[in-house]
Amino acid sequence: MKENTYLDRKKHSTERALTIATWAAILGIWFLITKIELFSSTLVPSPSRVLDSFIKILNEGYNGISLFTHLGASFQRLFTALALAISTAIPLGLLSGYSRKVRGVVDSIVEFYRPLPPLAYYTLLILWFGIDNTSKIILLFLAAFAPIYIAGVSAVNRINIDYILSAKSLGANQKKIFFKIVLPACLPQLFTGIRTAVGVAYTTLVSSEMVAATSGIGWMVLDASNFLKSDVIVVGILIMGFTGILIDYGLRYLEKRIVYWRGHV
């Protein structure tokens, strides 16, 4: 047992060292490219210029709006959509995996819109729900719903039927079978679906802030691109990347606490 723990720690240390070395190499290449002026500074801003822009935006904001207001606007849209997606996609996904009738109603709809680019139907959402946050949240909701729903259906289909039959033979009713067998067995894959949904929704966030938005990290990047402010664009991308990592880390932490029988992820 101690030997396995030692090996796990050694593997994690090696992985962490490789991660640090990879990012150090990326920063080194970035610094070298800008130092020798391989590309124009308008196209590839230097790390020092990006850092100066970040400090300026942190102190003064962007376009008269503070950085935390931009983050708050984006996160309000993102987390509202994710909360709606999780609360609807999980029960519908589990029911679709459990019942062919429910799957026959829901599955085809999800599979129809899932491959569509968000901008393909965003115009319709604006016409139906207006140009305020409602259409943006619905767009993010649709983007996040599909991965969680599919994970729920797949998780139910992977359950070993022997577990359910054994529970029935011992007198367990449908409620106990669901909460004691089905749901715990599905939780690991559901968390994977949620983590995927966060990435998809965050990617769609930029599209949702393209129309009639005056704040948000995605809007900030798009506005900066109109004026070739590459340093601000890189700042926005880095902020989205780091906040995305933090959100994913939080989900992985919750998974370790809730799905403790799965082990390390």
mmCIF file of C-alpha atoms in Angstrom:
data_model
loop_
_atom_site.group_PDB
_atom_site.id
_atom_site.type_symbol
_atom_site.label_atom_id
_atom_site.label_comp_id
_atom_site.label_asym_id
_atom_site.label_seq_id
_atom_site.Cartn_x
_atom_site.Cartn_y
_atom_site.Cartn_z
ATOM 1 C CA MET A 1 0.000 0.000 0.000
ATOM 2 C CA LYS A 2 2.807 2.389 0.962
ATOM 3 C CA GLU A 3 4.674 1.393 -2.196
ATOM 4 C CA ASN A 4 1.642 2.234 -4.352
ATOM 5 C CA THR A 5 1.279 5.600 -2.597
ATOM 6 C CA TYR A 6 4.957 6.334 -3.214
ATOM 7 C CA LEU A 7 4.617 5.416 -6.896
ATOM 8 C CA ASP A 8 1.516 7.625 -7.264
ATOM 9 C CA ARG A 9 3.342 10.573 -5.712
ATOM 10 C CA LYS A 10 6.321 9.989 -7.974
ATOM 11 C CA LYS A 11 4.073 9.909 -11.051
ATOM 12 C CA HIS A 12 2.310 13.114 -9.963
ATOM 13 C CA SER A 13 5.668 14.822 -9.344
ATOM 14 C CA THR A 14 6.874 13.796 -12.797
ATOM 15 C CA GLU A 15 3.648 15.009 -14.399
ATOM 16 C CA ARG A 16 3.873 18.331 -12.545
ATOM 17 C CA ALA A 17 7.500 18.791 -13.585
ATOM 18 C CA LEU A 18 6.642 18.092 -17.230
ATOM 19 C CA THR A 19 3.765 20.590 -17.084
ATOM 20 C CA ILE A 20 6.017 23.310 -15.650
ATOM 21 C CA ALA A 21 8.733 22.532 -18.220
ATOM 22 C CA THR A 22 6.202 22.688 -21.080
ATOM 23 C CA TRP A 23 4.897 26.115 -20.084
ATOM 24 C CA ALA A 24 8.412 27.379 -19.437
ATOM 25 C CA ALA A 25 9.330 26.308 -22.977
ATOM 26 C CA ILE A 26 6.242 28.043 -24.424
ATOM 27 C CA LEU A 27 7.057 31.281 -22.585
ATOM 28 C CA GLY A 28 10.703 30.992 -23.662
ATOM 29 C CA ILE A 29 9.742 30.549 -27.340
ATOM 30 C CA TRP A 30 7.261 33.443 -27.074
ATOM 31 C CA PHE A 31 9.929 35.700 -25.549
ATOM 32 C CA LEU A 32 12.507 34.656 -28.166
ATOM 33 C CA ILE A 33 10.142 35.270 -31.109
ATOM 34 C CA THR A 34 9.319 38.787 -29.895
ATOM 35 C CA LYS A 35 12.942 39.499 -28.971
ATOM 36 C CA ILE A 36 14.285 38.773 -32.465
ATOM 37 C CA GLU A 37 11.183 40.464 -33.970
ATOM 38 C CA LEU A 38 10.303 37.475 -36.123
ATOM 39 C CA PHE A 39 6.776 38.903 -36.374
ATOM 40 C CA SER A 40 5.399 42.402 -36.061
ATOM 41 C CA SER A 41 4.600 43.480 -32.496
ATOM 42 C CA THR A 42 1.060 44.206 -33.715
ATOM 43 C CA LEU A 43 0.626 40.520 -34.533
ATOM 44 C CA VAL A 44 2.613 38.998 -31.652
ATOM 45 C CA PRO A 45 2.956 41.285 -28.623
ATOM 46 C CA SER A 46 5.831 40.641 -26.230
ATOM 47 C CA PRO A 47 5.224 39.094 -22.779
ATOM 48 C CA SER A 48 6.202 42.381 -21.114
ATOM 49 C CA ARG A 49 3.699 44.317 -23.237
ATOM 50 C CA VAL A 50 0.940 41.834 -22.393
ATOM 51 C CA LEU A 51 1.827 42.107 -18.687
ATOM 52 C CA ASP A 52 1.684 45.921 -18.868
ATOM 53 C CA SER A 53 -1.732 45.720 -20.573
ATOM 54 C CA PHE A 54 -3.004 43.342 -17.896
ATOM 55 C CA ILE A 55 -1.863 45.664 -15.099
ATOM 56 C CA LYS A 56 -3.432 48.641 -16.869
ATOM 57 C CA ILE A 57 -6.753 46.803 -17.387
ATOM 58 C CA LEU A 58 -6.648 45.595 -13.776
ATOM 59 C CA ASN A 59 -6.196 49.162 -12.501
ATOM 60 C CA GLU A 60 -8.207 51.163 -15.029
ATOM 61 C CA GLY A 61 -10.527 48.609 -16.619
ATOM 62 C CA TYR A 62 -11.302 48.331 -20.324
ATOM 63 C CA ASN A 63 -13.516 50.814 -22.138
ATOM 64 C CA GLY A 64 -14.381 52.446 -18.813
ATOM 65 C CA ILE A 65 -15.527 49.148 -17.269
ATOM 66 C CA SER A 66 -13.496 47.355 -14.592
ATOM 67 C CA LEU A 67 -12.018 43.926 -15.247
ATOM 68 C CA PHE A 68 -14.097 42.393 -12.453
ATOM 69 C CA THR A 69 -17.273 43.770 -14.035
ATOM 70 C CA HIS A 70 -16.295 42.103 -17.323
ATOM 71 C CA LEU A 71 -15.604 38.849 -15.479
ATOM 72 C CA GLY A 72 -18.834 39.146 -13.497
ATOM 73 C CA ALA A 73 -20.923 39.688 -16.642
ATOM 74 C CA SER A 74 -19.379 36.660 -18.380
ATOM 75 C CA PHE A 75 -19.596 34.414 -15.327
ATOM 76 C CA GLN A 76 -23.215 35.389 -14.685
ATOM 77 C CA ARG A 77 -24.143 34.257 -18.200
ATOM 78 C CA LEU A 78 -21.944 31.153 -18.007
ATOM 79 C CA PHE A 79 -22.943 29.859 -14.576
ATOM 80 C CA THR A 80 -26.655 30.606 -15.040
ATOM 81 C CA ALA A 81 -26.622 28.585 -18.267
ATOM 82 C CA LEU A 82 -24.604 25.773 -16.652
ATOM 83 C CA ALA A 83 -26.960 25.586 -13.675
ATOM 84 C CA LEU A 84 -29.953 25.295 -16.016
ATOM 85 C CA ALA A 85 -28.168 22.713 -18.180
ATOM 86 C CA ILE A 86 -27.102 20.548 -15.235
ATOM 87 C CA SER A 87 -30.524 20.653 -13.590
ATOM 88 C CA THR A 88 -32.301 19.575 -16.798
ATOM 89 C CA ALA A 89 -29.759 17.480 -18.733
ATOM 90 C CA ILE A 90 -28.915 15.099 -15.882
ATOM 91 C CA PRO A 91 -32.496 13.955 -15.160
ATOM 92 C CA LEU A 92 -33.393 13.829 -18.864
ATOM 93 C CA GLY A 93 -30.178 11.967 -19.706
ATOM 94 C CA LEU A 94 -30.732 9.398 -16.964
ATOM 95 C CA LEU A 95 -34.396 8.990 -17.926
ATOM 96 C CA SER A 96 -33.478 8.576 -21.600
ATOM 97 C CA GLY A 97 -30.972 5.903 -20.683
ATOM 98 C CA TYR A 98 -33.583 4.223 -18.510
ATOM 99 C CA SER A 99 -36.605 4.595 -20.814
ATOM 100 C CA ARG A 100 -36.728 4.118 -24.595
ATOM 101 C CA LYS A 101 -39.885 6.237 -24.772
ATOM 102 C CA VAL A 102 -38.163 9.277 -23.221
ATOM 103 C CA ARG A 103 -35.124 8.685 -25.416
ATOM 104 C CA GLY A 104 -37.341 8.594 -28.492
ATOM 105 C CA VAL A 105 -38.661 12.066 -27.666
ATOM 106 C CA VAL A 106 -35.482 13.828 -26.498
ATOM 107 C CA ASP A 107 -32.562 12.091 -28.221
ATOM 108 C CA SER A 108 -33.372 13.071 -31.800
ATOM 109 C CA ILE A 109 -33.778 16.748 -30.850
ATOM 110 C CA VAL A 110 -30.397 16.834 -29.109
ATOM 111 C CA GLU A 111 -28.670 15.000 -31.950
ATOM 112 C CA PHE A 112 -30.228 17.399 -34.472
ATOM 113 C CA TYR A 113 -29.009 20.672 -32.956
ATOM 114 C CA ARG A 114 -25.769 19.395 -31.368
ATOM 115 C CA PRO A 115 -23.613 19.567 -34.553
ATOM 116 C CA LEU A 116 -24.946 23.009 -35.510
ATOM 117 C CA PRO A 117 -22.567 25.969 -35.033
ATOM 118 C CA PRO A 118 -23.923 28.311 -32.308
ATOM 119 C CA LEU A 119 -24.026 31.297 -34.664
ATOM 120 C CA ALA A 120 -26.268 29.326 -37.039
ATOM 121 C CA TYR A 121 -29.227 29.608 -34.672
ATOM 122 C CA TYR A 122 -28.144 32.541 -32.484
ATOM 123 C CA THR A 123 -29.920 34.996 -34.798
ATOM 124 C CA LEU A 124 -33.185 33.116 -34.253
ATOM 125 C CA LEU A 125 -32.682 33.207 -30.483
ATOM 126 C CA ILE A 126 -32.208 36.981 -30.665
ATOM 127 C CA LEU A 127 -35.415 37.354 -32.705
ATOM 128 C CA TRP A 128 -37.367 35.187 -30.265
ATOM 129 C CA PHE A 129 -35.898 36.283 -26.911
ATOM 130 C CA GLY A 130 -34.392 39.721 -27.580
ATOM 131 C CA ILE A 131 -30.830 40.989 -27.550
ATOM 132 C CA ASP A 132 -30.334 41.079 -23.789
ATOM 133 C CA ASN A 133 -28.899 38.341 -21.558
ATOM 134 C CA THR A 134 -31.804 35.941 -22.116
ATOM 135 C CA SER A 135 -30.769 34.949 -25.650
ATOM 136 C CA LYS A 136 -27.121 34.674 -24.564
ATOM 137 C CA ILE A 137 -27.942 32.404 -21.624
ATOM 138 C CA ILE A 138 -30.159 30.198 -23.810
ATOM 139 C CA LEU A 139 -27.339 29.876 -26.361
ATOM 140 C CA LEU A 140 -24.898 28.803 -23.616
ATOM 141 C CA PHE A 141 -27.548 26.493 -22.136
ATOM 142 C CA LEU A 142 -28.003 24.674 -25.452
ATOM 143 C CA ALA A 143 -24.226 24.360 -25.842
ATOM 144 C CA ALA A 144 -23.832 22.878 -22.344
ATOM 145 C CA PHE A 145 -26.950 20.690 -22.393
ATOM 146 C CA ALA A 146 -25.866 18.215 -25.089
ATOM 147 C CA PRO A 147 -22.586 16.914 -23.516
ATOM 148 C CA ILE A 148 -24.240 16.372 -20.124
ATOM 149 C CA TYR A 149 -27.290 14.702 -21.636
ATOM 150 C CA ILE A 150 -25.187 12.341 -23.774
ATOM 151 C CA ALA A 151 -23.009 11.484 -20.762
ATOM 152 C CA GLY A 152 -26.130 10.615 -18.758
ATOM 153 C CA VAL A 153 -27.548 8.324 -21.471
ATOM 154 C CA SER A 154 -24.181 6.614 -21.974
ATOM 155 C CA ALA A 155 -23.647 6.169 -18.225
ATOM 156 C CA VAL A 156 -26.981 4.402 -17.740
ATOM 157 C CA ASN A 157 -26.328 2.094 -20.705
ATOM 158 C CA ARG A 158 -22.971 1.058 -19.209
ATOM 159 C CA ILE A 159 -24.398 -0.070 -15.871
ATOM 160 C CA ASN A 160 -23.936 -3.777 -15.237
ATOM 161 C CA ILE A 161 -27.463 -5.209 -15.366
ATOM 162 C CA ASP A 162 -26.469 -7.850 -12.790
ATOM 163 C CA TYR A 163 -26.327 -5.129 -10.104
ATOM 164 C CA ILE A 164 -29.921 -4.089 -10.788
ATOM 165 C CA LEU A 165 -31.187 -7.676 -10.969
ATOM 166 C CA SER A 166 -29.425 -8.523 -7.704
ATOM 167 C CA ALA A 167 -31.011 -5.514 -6.001
ATOM 168 C CA LYS A 168 -34.450 -6.496 -7.294
ATOM 169 C CA SER A 169 -33.985 -10.046 -6.061
ATOM 170 C CA LEU A 170 -33.259 -8.650 -2.589
ATOM 171 C CA GLY A 171 -36.533 -6.678 -2.635
ATOM 172 C CA ALA A 172 -35.289 -3.210 -3.570
ATOM 173 C CA ASN A 173 -37.892 -0.956 -5.168
ATOM 174 C CA GLN A 174 -37.299 1.334 -8.165
ATOM 175 C CA LYS A 175 -36.514 4.346 -5.968
ATOM 176 C CA LYS A 176 -33.796 2.520 -4.039
ATOM 177 C CA ILE A 177 -32.361 1.014 -7.221
ATOM 178 C CA PHE A 178 -32.076 4.471 -8.761
ATOM 179 C CA PHE A 179 -30.495 6.243 -5.777
ATOM 180 C CA LYS A 180 -28.346 3.340 -4.542
ATOM 181 C CA ILE A 181 -27.184 1.819 -7.849
ATOM 182 C CA VAL A 182 -28.024 3.824 -10.963
ATOM 183 C CA LEU A 183 -27.090 7.330 -9.776
ATOM 184 C CA PRO A 184 -23.800 6.381 -8.028
ATOM 185 C CA ALA A 185 -22.756 4.322 -11.064
ATOM 186 C CA CYS A 186 -23.482 7.263 -13.393
ATOM 187 C CA LEU A 187 -21.841 10.033 -11.366
ATOM 188 C CA PRO A 188 -18.269 9.595 -12.695
ATOM 189 C CA GLN A 189 -19.386 9.900 -16.324
ATOM 190 C CA LEU A 190 -21.790 12.724 -15.465
ATOM 191 C CA PHE A 191 -18.903 14.726 -14.026
ATOM 192 C CA THR A 192 -16.953 14.112 -17.225
ATOM 193 C CA GLY A 193 -19.938 15.410 -19.186
ATOM 194 C CA ILE A 194 -20.174 18.508 -16.974
ATOM 195 C CA ARG A 195 -16.468 19.248 -17.427
ATOM 196 C CA THR A 196 -16.891 18.913 -21.193
ATOM 197 C CA ALA A 197 -19.977 21.138 -21.076
ATOM 198 C CA VAL A 198 -18.051 23.881 -19.244
ATOM 199 C CA GLY A 199 -15.445 23.919 -22.024
ATOM 200 C CA VAL A 200 -18.050 24.012 -24.780
ATOM 201 C CA ALA A 201 -20.072 26.732 -23.033
ATOM 202 C CA TYR A 202 -16.978 28.840 -22.393
ATOM 203 C CA THR A 203 -16.069 28.566 -26.081
ATOM 204 C CA THR A 204 -19.596 29.621 -27.033
ATOM 205 C CA LEU A 205 -19.404 32.558 -24.611
ATOM 206 C CA VAL A 206 -17.431 34.591 -27.167
ATOM 207 C CA SER A 207 -20.165 34.029 -29.757
ATOM 208 C CA SER A 208 -22.874 34.980 -27.282
ATOM 209 C CA GLU A 209 -21.143 38.286 -26.516
ATOM 210 C CA MET A 210 -20.710 39.251 -30.153
ATOM 211 C CA VAL A 211 -24.157 40.857 -30.427
ATOM 212 C CA ALA A 212 -25.478 43.745 -28.320
ATOM 213 C CA ALA A 213 -23.013 43.220 -25.468
ATOM 214 C CA THR A 214 -21.071 46.009 -23.782
ATOM 215 C CA SER A 215 -19.259 43.937 -21.177
ATOM 216 C CA GLY A 216 -17.768 40.500 -20.709
ATOM 217 C CA ILE A 217 -14.392 38.910 -21.372
ATOM 218 C CA GLY A 218 -15.519 37.598 -24.759
ATOM 219 C CA TRP A 219 -16.769 41.060 -25.734
ATOM 220 C CA MET A 220 -13.484 42.596 -24.583
ATOM 221 C CA VAL A 221 -11.494 40.262 -26.868
ATOM 222 C CA LEU A 222 -13.796 40.924 -29.829
ATOM 223 C CA ASP A 223 -13.730 44.687 -29.298
ATOM 224 C CA ALA A 224 -9.929 44.663 -29.034
ATOM 225 C CA SER A 225 -9.678 42.671 -32.280
ATOM 226 C CA ASN A 226 -11.588 45.425 -34.113
ATOM 227 C CA PHE A 227 -8.815 47.877 -33.224
ATOM 228 C CA LEU A 228 -5.890 45.413 -33.600
ATOM 229 C CA LYS A 229 -5.109 45.569 -29.876
ATOM 230 C CA SER A 230 -3.275 42.256 -29.873
ATOM 231 C CA ASP A 231 -1.975 42.751 -26.327
ATOM 232 C CA VAL A 232 -5.542 43.104 -24.987
ATOM 233 C CA ILE A 233 -6.614 40.081 -27.051
ATOM 234 C CA VAL A 234 -3.850 37.975 -25.477
ATOM 235 C CA VAL A 235 -4.781 39.261 -22.005
ATOM 236 C CA GLY A 236 -8.410 38.232 -22.583
ATOM 237 C CA ILE A 237 -7.396 34.807 -23.900
ATOM 238 C CA LEU A 238 -5.092 34.211 -20.924
ATOM 239 C CA ILE A 239 -7.810 35.264 -18.476
ATOM 240 C CA MET A 240 -10.309 32.898 -20.115
ATOM 241 C CA GLY A 241 -7.732 30.110 -20.132
ATOM 242 C CA PHE A 242 -6.757 30.495 -16.474
ATOM 243 C CA THR A 243 -10.329 30.921 -15.238
ATOM 244 C CA GLY A 244 -11.303 27.857 -17.291
ATOM 245 C CA ILE A 245 -8.526 25.878 -15.571
ATOM 246 C CA LEU A 246 -9.736 27.071 -12.158
ATOM 247 C CA ILE A 247 -13.329 26.053 -12.925
ATOM 248 C CA ASP A 248 -12.161 22.632 -14.135
ATOM 249 C CA TYR A 249 -9.973 22.232 -11.036
ATOM 250 C CA GLY A 250 -12.990 23.022 -8.868
ATOM 251 C CA LEU A 251 -15.071 20.388 -10.678
ATOM 252 C CA ARG A 252 -12.291 17.800 -10.304
ATOM 253 C CA TYR A 253 -12.057 18.608 -6.604
ATOM 254 C CA LEU A 254 -15.819 18.131 -6.210
ATOM 255 C CA GLU A 255 -15.606 14.868 -8.131
ATOM 256 C CA LYS A 256 -12.925 13.538 -5.787
ATOM 257 C CA ARG A 257 -15.076 14.461 -2.798
ATOM 258 C CA ILE A 258 -18.430 13.234 -4.129
ATOM 259 C CA VAL A 259 -17.325 10.264 -6.254
ATOM 260 C CA TYR A 260 -14.750 9.119 -3.697
ATOM 261 C CA TRP A 261 -15.007 5.452 -4.742
ATOM 262 C CA ARG A 262 -13.620 6.242 -8.164
ATOM 263 C CA GLY A 263 -10.177 7.171 -6.838
ATOM 264 C CA HIS A 264 -7.879 9.822 -8.193
ATOM 265 C CA VAL A 265 -8.782 11.657 -11.443
#
